[in-house]
Amino acid sequence: MVAAGNHRITAPRTRYAVFLPLALFASGAMAQPASNGDRVEYVFKSGDTLYELAEKYFRKQGDYLIVQRQNRIANPRKISIGKKVTIPFRLLKYRATEASLSAFRGKVSIASDGRQLTPAKGLDIAEGSQITTAAGSFVTLSLEDGSRISMPSNSRVRITRLRHILLTDSVDYEFSVNNGRVRSKVVPFDRKQDRYRVRTPVAVSAVRGTDYRIRVDENSGTAYSETVEGSVDVAAGQEVGAANSVSVPAGQGAAATVTGELLTANLLDEPQLVEPAKVQSDPELRFEFQNAASQTGEIKGYRMLISSDAGFVDILDEKNSTAAVMQLPAIPDGRYFGKATSVAANGFEGLPTTFSFKRVLSTIGGTAGQGDFGYRFKWAGEGKGKRLYRFQLVPGEKTALPMIDEAGLTEDVLTLSDLPDGDYFWRIGVTQFSGDPEDPEPVEKWTEFEKLTVAG
């Protein structure tokens, strides 16, 4: 069960759908009249007849009789200019389009026409294909109009429609999410009849240009839809605009449950991170979230995406965590982008914060012991490029001035003889140069102070 949000609507306990239509224009967001379910609206122009329209744009010319009957047209060869009729999408001719595999990672399965396709960047994927991502795997598809759909790990999606409708010169895209989640970045549509829909077992979202996410909870079966940009209308049933519909603007989410309830809630604000742009030099990536005092009680966890590009097409890794400190596996040196969200107690994922960071693996560790000629200090670490070391030894307390401060060392060992009795603290630092002229700034790192006692 989803925790109550700002609004609750209960529908009959029957199979239902949730439609989320939206239109965006250059001047801003503006609601567009919804299409009548799976029907397209056509306005007759000079010279049009229903009979000739069917001959050119219907799959079967005889289907004009269906349109004539449904729209109560007396004479299919004589229709007034400006008359509006609705035509079922299933009757219309279309040109098949394809999705292109923009990026993928890990174990990805693509099944099409009963055969398995080998994933490759730029691969064309047709309507009817099913895409499955394993743990730690990711896929991003690009559509003909520039829209993108991304799938993280443990997701299964079927492409049910990739079509260009000839009558209206419009697109008709549809994806079915059986489990997992998808993120859709939909290019604003120019035509009223353009359609982009994502179905789940209990809901369907239809948008006209927005950035939104949808996922199916594997335990409860609830379908969550979260609007990042734009605005959507949500209704329980087959038609948008019914009395039991709500508006879900950017910053809100809607959840459709298997029992027929429709709930909305405000999304949590963008999370704050402690030094998100710091150089990630440890073996694992480490990010720390700073809880907002007003939201601490609402947050049950965090989610992080790591990508090689700002558009999050090439996703490298993802992580969900209930702790404020999150660690992810090592990645190669380079520049990367992170996208972090808070997850609320009611199950909704909040608004994202995006940041860039540099990854440079640079580790250092050392040991100290008594050798044949004094005290021997030795160190080692990982990292590419030129590495220079610096050794410091301070007497008595860590805050004292160093009695030995050797910089610019290229070797990994140093021996000190004739140390007077007493307590000392020592540490080793490394300055690592990548050699990249576009990124000449070195990375510096120190070990913690270690205590050394000299006696007798």
XYZ file of C-alpha atoms in Angstrom:
456
model
C 0.000 0.000 0.000
C 1.214 3.480 -0.811
C 1.163 6.023 1.999
C -1.417 8.771 1.499
C -0.291 11.780 -0.500
C -1.998 15.073 -1.131
C -4.991 13.547 -2.905
C -6.691 10.167 -3.001
C -9.221 8.849 -5.507
C -10.808 5.422 -5.320
C -12.013 3.779 -8.517
C -14.060 0.585 -8.947
C -11.997 -2.532 -8.343
C -11.766 -3.510 -11.953
C -9.001 -3.397 -14.520
C -8.237 0.265 -15.212
C -5.704 2.529 -16.814
C -4.124 5.884 -15.997
C -3.626 8.322 -18.869
C -1.159 11.212 -18.579
C -1.562 13.491 -21.649
C 0.628 16.585 -21.994
C 1.618 19.208 -24.537
C 4.633 21.531 -24.309
C 5.323 24.504 -26.554
C 8.273 26.859 -26.863
C 6.411 29.568 -24.983
C 5.737 27.254 -22.026
C 3.498 24.383 -20.948
C -0.081 24.368 -22.185
C -2.725 21.647 -21.889
C -3.876 20.091 -25.149
C -7.259 18.387 -25.558
C -6.882 14.679 -25.097
C -7.541 12.286 -27.933
C -10.602 10.092 -27.539
C -8.908 6.950 -26.252
C -7.415 5.089 -29.222
C -9.031 7.378 -31.777
C -7.592 10.171 -33.896
C -9.463 13.331 -34.811
C -9.526 14.476 -38.443
C -10.946 17.729 -39.861
C -12.239 17.485 -43.438
C -10.742 19.869 -45.999
C -11.860 20.979 -49.429
C -12.008 18.005 -51.808
C -12.017 15.351 -49.064
C -14.419 12.435 -49.139
C -14.522 9.647 -46.605
C -14.352 7.047 -49.362
C -11.160 8.508 -50.888
C -9.670 9.056 -47.419
C -10.096 5.354 -46.703
C -8.559 4.403 -50.040
C -5.401 6.378 -49.283
C -4.957 6.128 -45.504
C -6.964 3.145 -44.205
C -5.534 -0.370 -44.062
C -8.756 -1.637 -45.606
C -10.827 0.632 -47.815
C -14.032 -1.008 -46.637
C -13.381 0.234 -43.106
C -14.786 3.605 -44.126
C -18.175 2.071 -43.216
C -17.032 1.825 -39.563
C -16.076 5.499 -39.494
C -19.275 6.461 -41.315
C -21.436 4.617 -38.789
C -19.551 5.818 -35.684
C -19.641 9.440 -36.813
C -23.214 9.314 -38.200
C -22.242 10.404 -41.711
C -25.096 10.183 -44.199
C -23.082 10.377 -47.431
C -19.374 9.288 -47.363
C -18.756 11.104 -50.690
C -20.201 14.436 -49.576
C -18.923 15.857 -46.299
C -18.905 19.476 -45.177
C -15.579 21.314 -45.010
C -14.444 21.642 -41.369
C -16.419 18.643 -40.114
C -14.562 16.786 -37.356
C -14.608 13.001 -37.278
C -12.845 10.490 -35.051
C -11.126 7.441 -36.543
C -9.827 4.423 -34.587
C -6.026 4.206 -34.757
C -6.300 0.513 -35.583
C -7.807 1.337 -38.972
C -4.998 3.629 -40.152
C -1.991 2.895 -42.328
C 1.396 3.647 -40.840
C 5.102 3.600 -41.618
C 7.145 1.449 -39.248
C 9.957 3.290 -37.457
C 12.810 1.942 -35.352
C 14.584 2.716 -32.098
C 18.351 3.003 -32.072
C 20.501 1.544 -29.291
C 22.361 4.658 -28.086
C 24.249 3.081 -25.200
C 24.331 -0.085 -23.117
C 26.310 -1.666 -20.306
C 26.475 -5.131 -18.820
C 24.233 -8.058 -19.693
C 21.442 -6.940 -22.021
C 19.027 -9.259 -23.821
C 17.193 -8.133 -26.973
C 14.615 -10.525 -28.409
C 13.056 -9.690 -31.793
C 10.975 -11.892 -34.114
C 11.904 -15.005 -32.166
C 15.653 -14.423 -32.280
C 18.226 -12.870 -30.001
C 20.039 -9.761 -31.249
C 23.603 -8.978 -30.248
C 23.653 -5.573 -28.528
C 25.767 -3.009 -30.380
C 25.768 0.766 -30.367
C 23.599 2.037 -33.232
C 21.638 -1.238 -33.505
C 18.135 -0.680 -34.938
C 15.411 -2.248 -32.802
C 11.944 -2.758 -34.253
C 8.425 -2.793 -32.854
C 7.652 -5.998 -30.952
C 11.132 -6.385 -29.500
C 11.630 -7.143 -25.823
C 14.607 -5.747 -23.910
C 15.774 -7.146 -20.585
C 18.549 -5.800 -18.380
C 20.293 -7.900 -15.750
C 21.723 -6.622 -12.469
C 24.222 -3.825 -13.039
C 23.122 -3.413 -16.681
C 21.707 -0.381 -18.502
C 20.181 0.547 -21.866
C 19.277 3.842 -23.558
C 17.225 3.962 -26.767
C 16.849 6.936 -29.114
C 13.666 7.334 -31.138
C 13.229 8.862 -34.579
C 11.924 12.183 -33.206
C 14.826 12.567 -30.741
C 13.044 11.264 -27.650
C 14.963 8.889 -25.378
C 13.989 6.054 -23.063
C 16.443 4.673 -20.499
C 16.234 1.376 -18.618
C 18.295 0.666 -15.502
C 19.104 -2.801 -14.208
C 16.575 -5.561 -13.526
C 13.998 -4.164 -15.966
C 11.993 -5.755 -18.762
C 10.352 -3.636 -21.474
C 8.544 -4.535 -24.676
C 8.321 -2.094 -27.588
C 4.670 -2.424 -28.523
C 4.432 0.445 -31.030
C 6.947 2.362 -33.146
C 4.846 3.928 -35.890
C 4.420 7.031 -38.017
C 0.724 7.527 -38.840
C 0.368 8.627 -42.477
C -3.010 10.382 -42.223
C -1.947 12.807 -39.492
C 1.835 12.758 -40.095
C 2.132 11.941 -36.376
C 4.122 9.480 -34.247
C 2.650 6.618 -32.229
C 5.088 5.184 -29.661
C 4.233 2.728 -26.914
C 6.318 0.739 -24.422
C 5.177 -1.897 -21.930
C 7.063 -2.124 -18.637
C 6.585 -5.588 -17.162
C 8.927 -4.951 -14.243
C 11.611 -2.479 -13.215
C 11.629 1.170 -14.245
C 12.155 3.492 -17.191
C 12.951 7.158 -17.569
C 11.488 8.970 -20.573
C 12.847 12.209 -22.006
C 10.184 13.087 -24.561
C 10.706 15.785 -27.177
C 7.769 18.257 -27.180
C 5.291 17.117 -29.819
C 4.172 19.456 -32.594
C 0.931 17.707 -33.464
C -2.116 17.044 -31.377
C -2.248 13.420 -32.517
C 1.365 12.545 -31.581
C 1.341 9.814 -28.938
C 3.979 8.525 -26.517
C 2.782 6.032 -23.950
C 4.318 3.752 -21.334
C 2.136 0.930 -20.045
C 2.416 -1.087 -16.845
C 0.223 -3.994 -15.722
C -2.110 -1.517 -13.956
C -1.604 1.848 -15.640
C -0.695 3.705 -18.795
C 0.980 7.110 -19.012
C 0.654 9.254 -22.116
C 2.694 12.423 -22.518
C 3.356 15.095 -25.124
C 6.855 16.245 -24.191
C 8.263 15.994 -20.700
C 10.856 14.404 -18.428
C 9.276 11.785 -16.247
C 9.911 8.426 -14.620
C 7.720 5.373 -14.212
C 8.345 2.155 -12.311
C 6.470 -0.898 -11.105
C 6.985 -1.950 -7.493
C 7.785 -5.648 -7.618
C 6.171 -6.325 -4.222
C 2.951 -4.296 -4.274
C 2.436 -3.972 -8.041
C 1.869 -0.223 -7.632
C 2.848 1.852 -10.684
C 4.626 5.082 -9.737
C 4.887 7.991 -12.170
C 6.939 11.058 -11.212
C 6.950 14.310 -13.190
C 10.267 16.179 -13.296
C 9.363 18.666 -16.041
C 6.027 19.653 -17.570
C 2.569 18.736 -16.273
C 0.257 15.732 -16.590
C -3.385 14.844 -15.998
C -4.090 11.526 -14.302
C -7.385 9.646 -14.250
C -8.481 6.225 -13.062
C -10.352 4.730 -15.992
C -10.200 4.739 -19.761
C -10.736 8.456 -20.389
C -8.934 11.596 -19.259
C -11.183 14.381 -18.069
C -13.470 12.222 -15.962
C -14.646 13.474 -12.577
C -12.069 11.322 -10.790
C -9.026 12.907 -12.453
C -6.281 15.056 -10.927
C -3.613 17.339 -12.326
C -0.004 16.375 -11.580
C 2.387 19.262 -12.333
C 6.178 19.149 -12.178
C 7.327 18.274 -8.691
C 4.470 15.864 -8.031
C 3.883 12.161 -8.552
C 0.954 9.801 -9.063
C 0.624 6.179 -7.992
C -1.885 3.654 -9.298
C -2.456 0.671 -7.011
C -3.726 -2.782 -7.905
C -6.842 -2.156 -5.781
C -7.984 0.730 -7.955
C -6.749 3.684 -5.924
C -5.053 6.712 -7.459
C -2.844 8.771 -5.154
C -0.767 11.907 -5.622
C 1.989 13.444 -3.513
C 4.546 16.220 -3.629
C 8.007 14.986 -4.571
C 10.893 15.600 -2.188
C 13.231 18.451 -3.049
C 16.629 17.875 -4.626
C 18.973 16.278 -2.059
C 22.054 18.144 -0.839
C 25.412 16.384 -0.976
C 28.575 17.092 0.975
C 31.275 18.169 -1.512
C 29.699 16.526 -4.582
C 32.412 17.916 -6.913
C 35.366 16.597 -4.905
C 37.903 14.373 -6.673
C 36.971 10.729 -6.192
C 40.382 9.169 -5.498
C 39.534 6.214 -3.240
C 39.143 2.691 -4.679
C 35.349 3.045 -4.349
C 33.258 6.110 -5.112
C 31.925 7.715 -1.959
C 29.064 10.232 -1.684
C 27.556 11.700 1.460
C 24.049 13.161 1.647
C 23.196 16.069 3.878
C 19.696 15.571 5.251
C 17.437 18.617 5.092
C 16.033 19.193 8.581
C 12.482 19.696 7.287
C 12.523 16.469 5.262
C 14.542 14.071 7.421
C 11.461 12.251 8.661
C 10.124 11.810 5.117
C 13.294 10.339 3.602
C 13.748 6.587 3.699
C 16.689 6.369 1.304
C 18.595 7.733 -1.660
C 19.233 6.774 -5.272
C 22.301 7.603 -7.359
C 23.010 7.275 -11.097
C 26.517 7.611 -12.569
C 26.909 8.465 -16.263
C 29.711 9.312 -18.663
C 27.584 12.110 -20.216
C 25.456 14.974 -18.927
C 22.347 13.634 -20.683
C 22.589 10.298 -18.824
C 22.481 8.288 -22.021
C 25.504 6.141 -21.148
C 24.700 5.095 -17.569
C 27.558 3.303 -15.818
C 26.107 2.416 -12.451
C 23.230 2.916 -10.041
C 22.801 2.485 -6.321
C 19.988 2.609 -3.783
C 20.875 3.158 -0.146
C 19.072 3.742 3.122
C 22.208 5.315 4.628
C 23.358 8.912 4.169
C 26.780 7.645 3.026
C 26.756 5.769 -0.270
C 29.589 3.803 -1.890
C 29.746 2.564 -5.479
C 32.292 0.304 -7.225
C 35.443 1.672 -8.851
C 35.318 3.198 -12.329
C 38.167 4.282 -14.677
C 39.741 7.714 -14.343
C 37.866 10.498 -16.115
C 35.101 13.084 -15.881
C 31.647 11.847 -14.886
C 28.165 13.006 -13.939
C 26.012 12.012 -10.998
C 22.250 12.289 -10.532
C 20.935 11.901 -6.990
C 17.384 11.700 -5.655
C 15.772 11.164 -2.276
C 13.225 8.375 -1.839
C 10.249 9.257 0.344
C 8.530 7.042 2.864
C 5.473 6.917 0.565
C 7.564 5.307 -2.200
C 7.977 8.311 -4.513
C 11.413 9.214 -5.852
C 12.083 12.940 -5.501
C 13.417 15.643 -7.788
C 16.985 15.074 -9.013
C 20.149 17.042 -8.425
C 22.836 16.653 -11.104
C 26.538 17.322 -10.634
C 29.879 16.591 -12.283
C 32.979 15.169 -10.657
C 36.472 13.967 -11.502
C 37.609 10.428 -10.887
C 41.352 9.906 -10.333
C 42.377 6.729 -8.522
C 45.146 7.667 -6.100
C 45.848 5.604 -2.993
C 48.716 5.610 -0.527
C 49.544 3.551 2.540
C 52.720 2.965 4.553
C 54.413 0.898 7.229
C 57.211 1.606 9.715
C 59.659 -0.789 11.405
C 63.136 -1.071 12.770
C 65.769 -2.090 10.234
C 69.491 -2.765 10.242
C 70.409 0.918 9.948
C 67.552 2.629 11.805
C 63.813 3.006 11.359
C 62.588 2.053 7.933
C 59.464 3.682 6.437
C 57.954 2.110 3.315
C 54.869 3.020 1.300
C 52.884 1.954 -1.757
C 49.706 2.859 -3.612
C 47.752 2.835 -6.870
C 47.430 5.561 -9.461
C 48.347 6.451 -13.026
C 50.833 9.126 -14.032
C 53.850 10.606 -12.271
C 53.772 10.257 -8.470
C 55.927 12.282 -6.046
C 55.962 11.504 -2.334
C 56.375 13.629 0.778
C 57.362 12.305 4.210
C 56.735 14.110 7.510
C 57.778 13.202 11.050
C 56.659 15.316 14.024
C 57.718 14.900 17.669
C 55.350 14.546 20.619
C 52.023 15.654 19.171
C 50.408 15.627 15.721
C 50.049 19.399 15.774
C 53.779 20.045 16.307
C 56.006 21.378 13.552
C 57.663 18.614 11.508
C 61.231 17.812 12.499
C 61.581 16.016 9.171
C 59.756 17.142 6.028
C 61.082 15.489 2.860
C 59.269 16.450 -0.377
C 59.715 15.396 -3.997
C 60.621 11.790 -3.184
C 60.484 9.341 -6.075
C 61.410 6.185 -4.160
C 59.008 4.231 -1.953
C 61.288 3.819 1.076
C 63.092 6.057 3.582
C 65.397 5.081 6.489
C 66.030 7.344 9.500
C 68.837 6.620 11.927
C 69.754 8.061 15.342
C 66.215 9.009 16.342
C 66.206 10.097 20.020
C 63.908 8.224 22.398
C 60.361 9.523 22.471
C 56.998 9.492 20.763
C 56.658 10.533 17.126
C 53.926 10.794 14.546
C 54.577 10.255 10.853
C 52.642 10.327 7.596
C 53.238 10.063 3.867
C 51.639 12.144 1.105
C 51.461 11.702 -2.650
C 51.103 14.254 -5.448
C 49.880 12.563 -8.623
C 50.145 14.150 -12.090
C 47.948 12.711 -14.847
C 49.996 14.121 -17.721
C 46.794 15.267 -19.455
C 47.366 18.828 -20.819
C 43.620 19.492 -20.639
C 43.527 18.556 -16.956
C 46.934 19.472 -15.502
C 45.782 19.917 -11.887
C 47.464 17.259 -9.724
C 45.752 15.197 -7.034
C 47.177 15.339 -3.516
C 46.523 12.812 -0.789
C 47.863 12.064 2.687
C 47.718 9.080 5.006
C 46.550 9.577 8.565
C 49.271 10.193 11.178
C 50.706 6.982 12.627
C 52.381 6.826 16.042
C 55.965 5.600 16.427
C 57.622 5.126 19.861
C 61.420 4.982 20.060
C 62.778 3.569 23.316
C 66.186 2.219 24.364
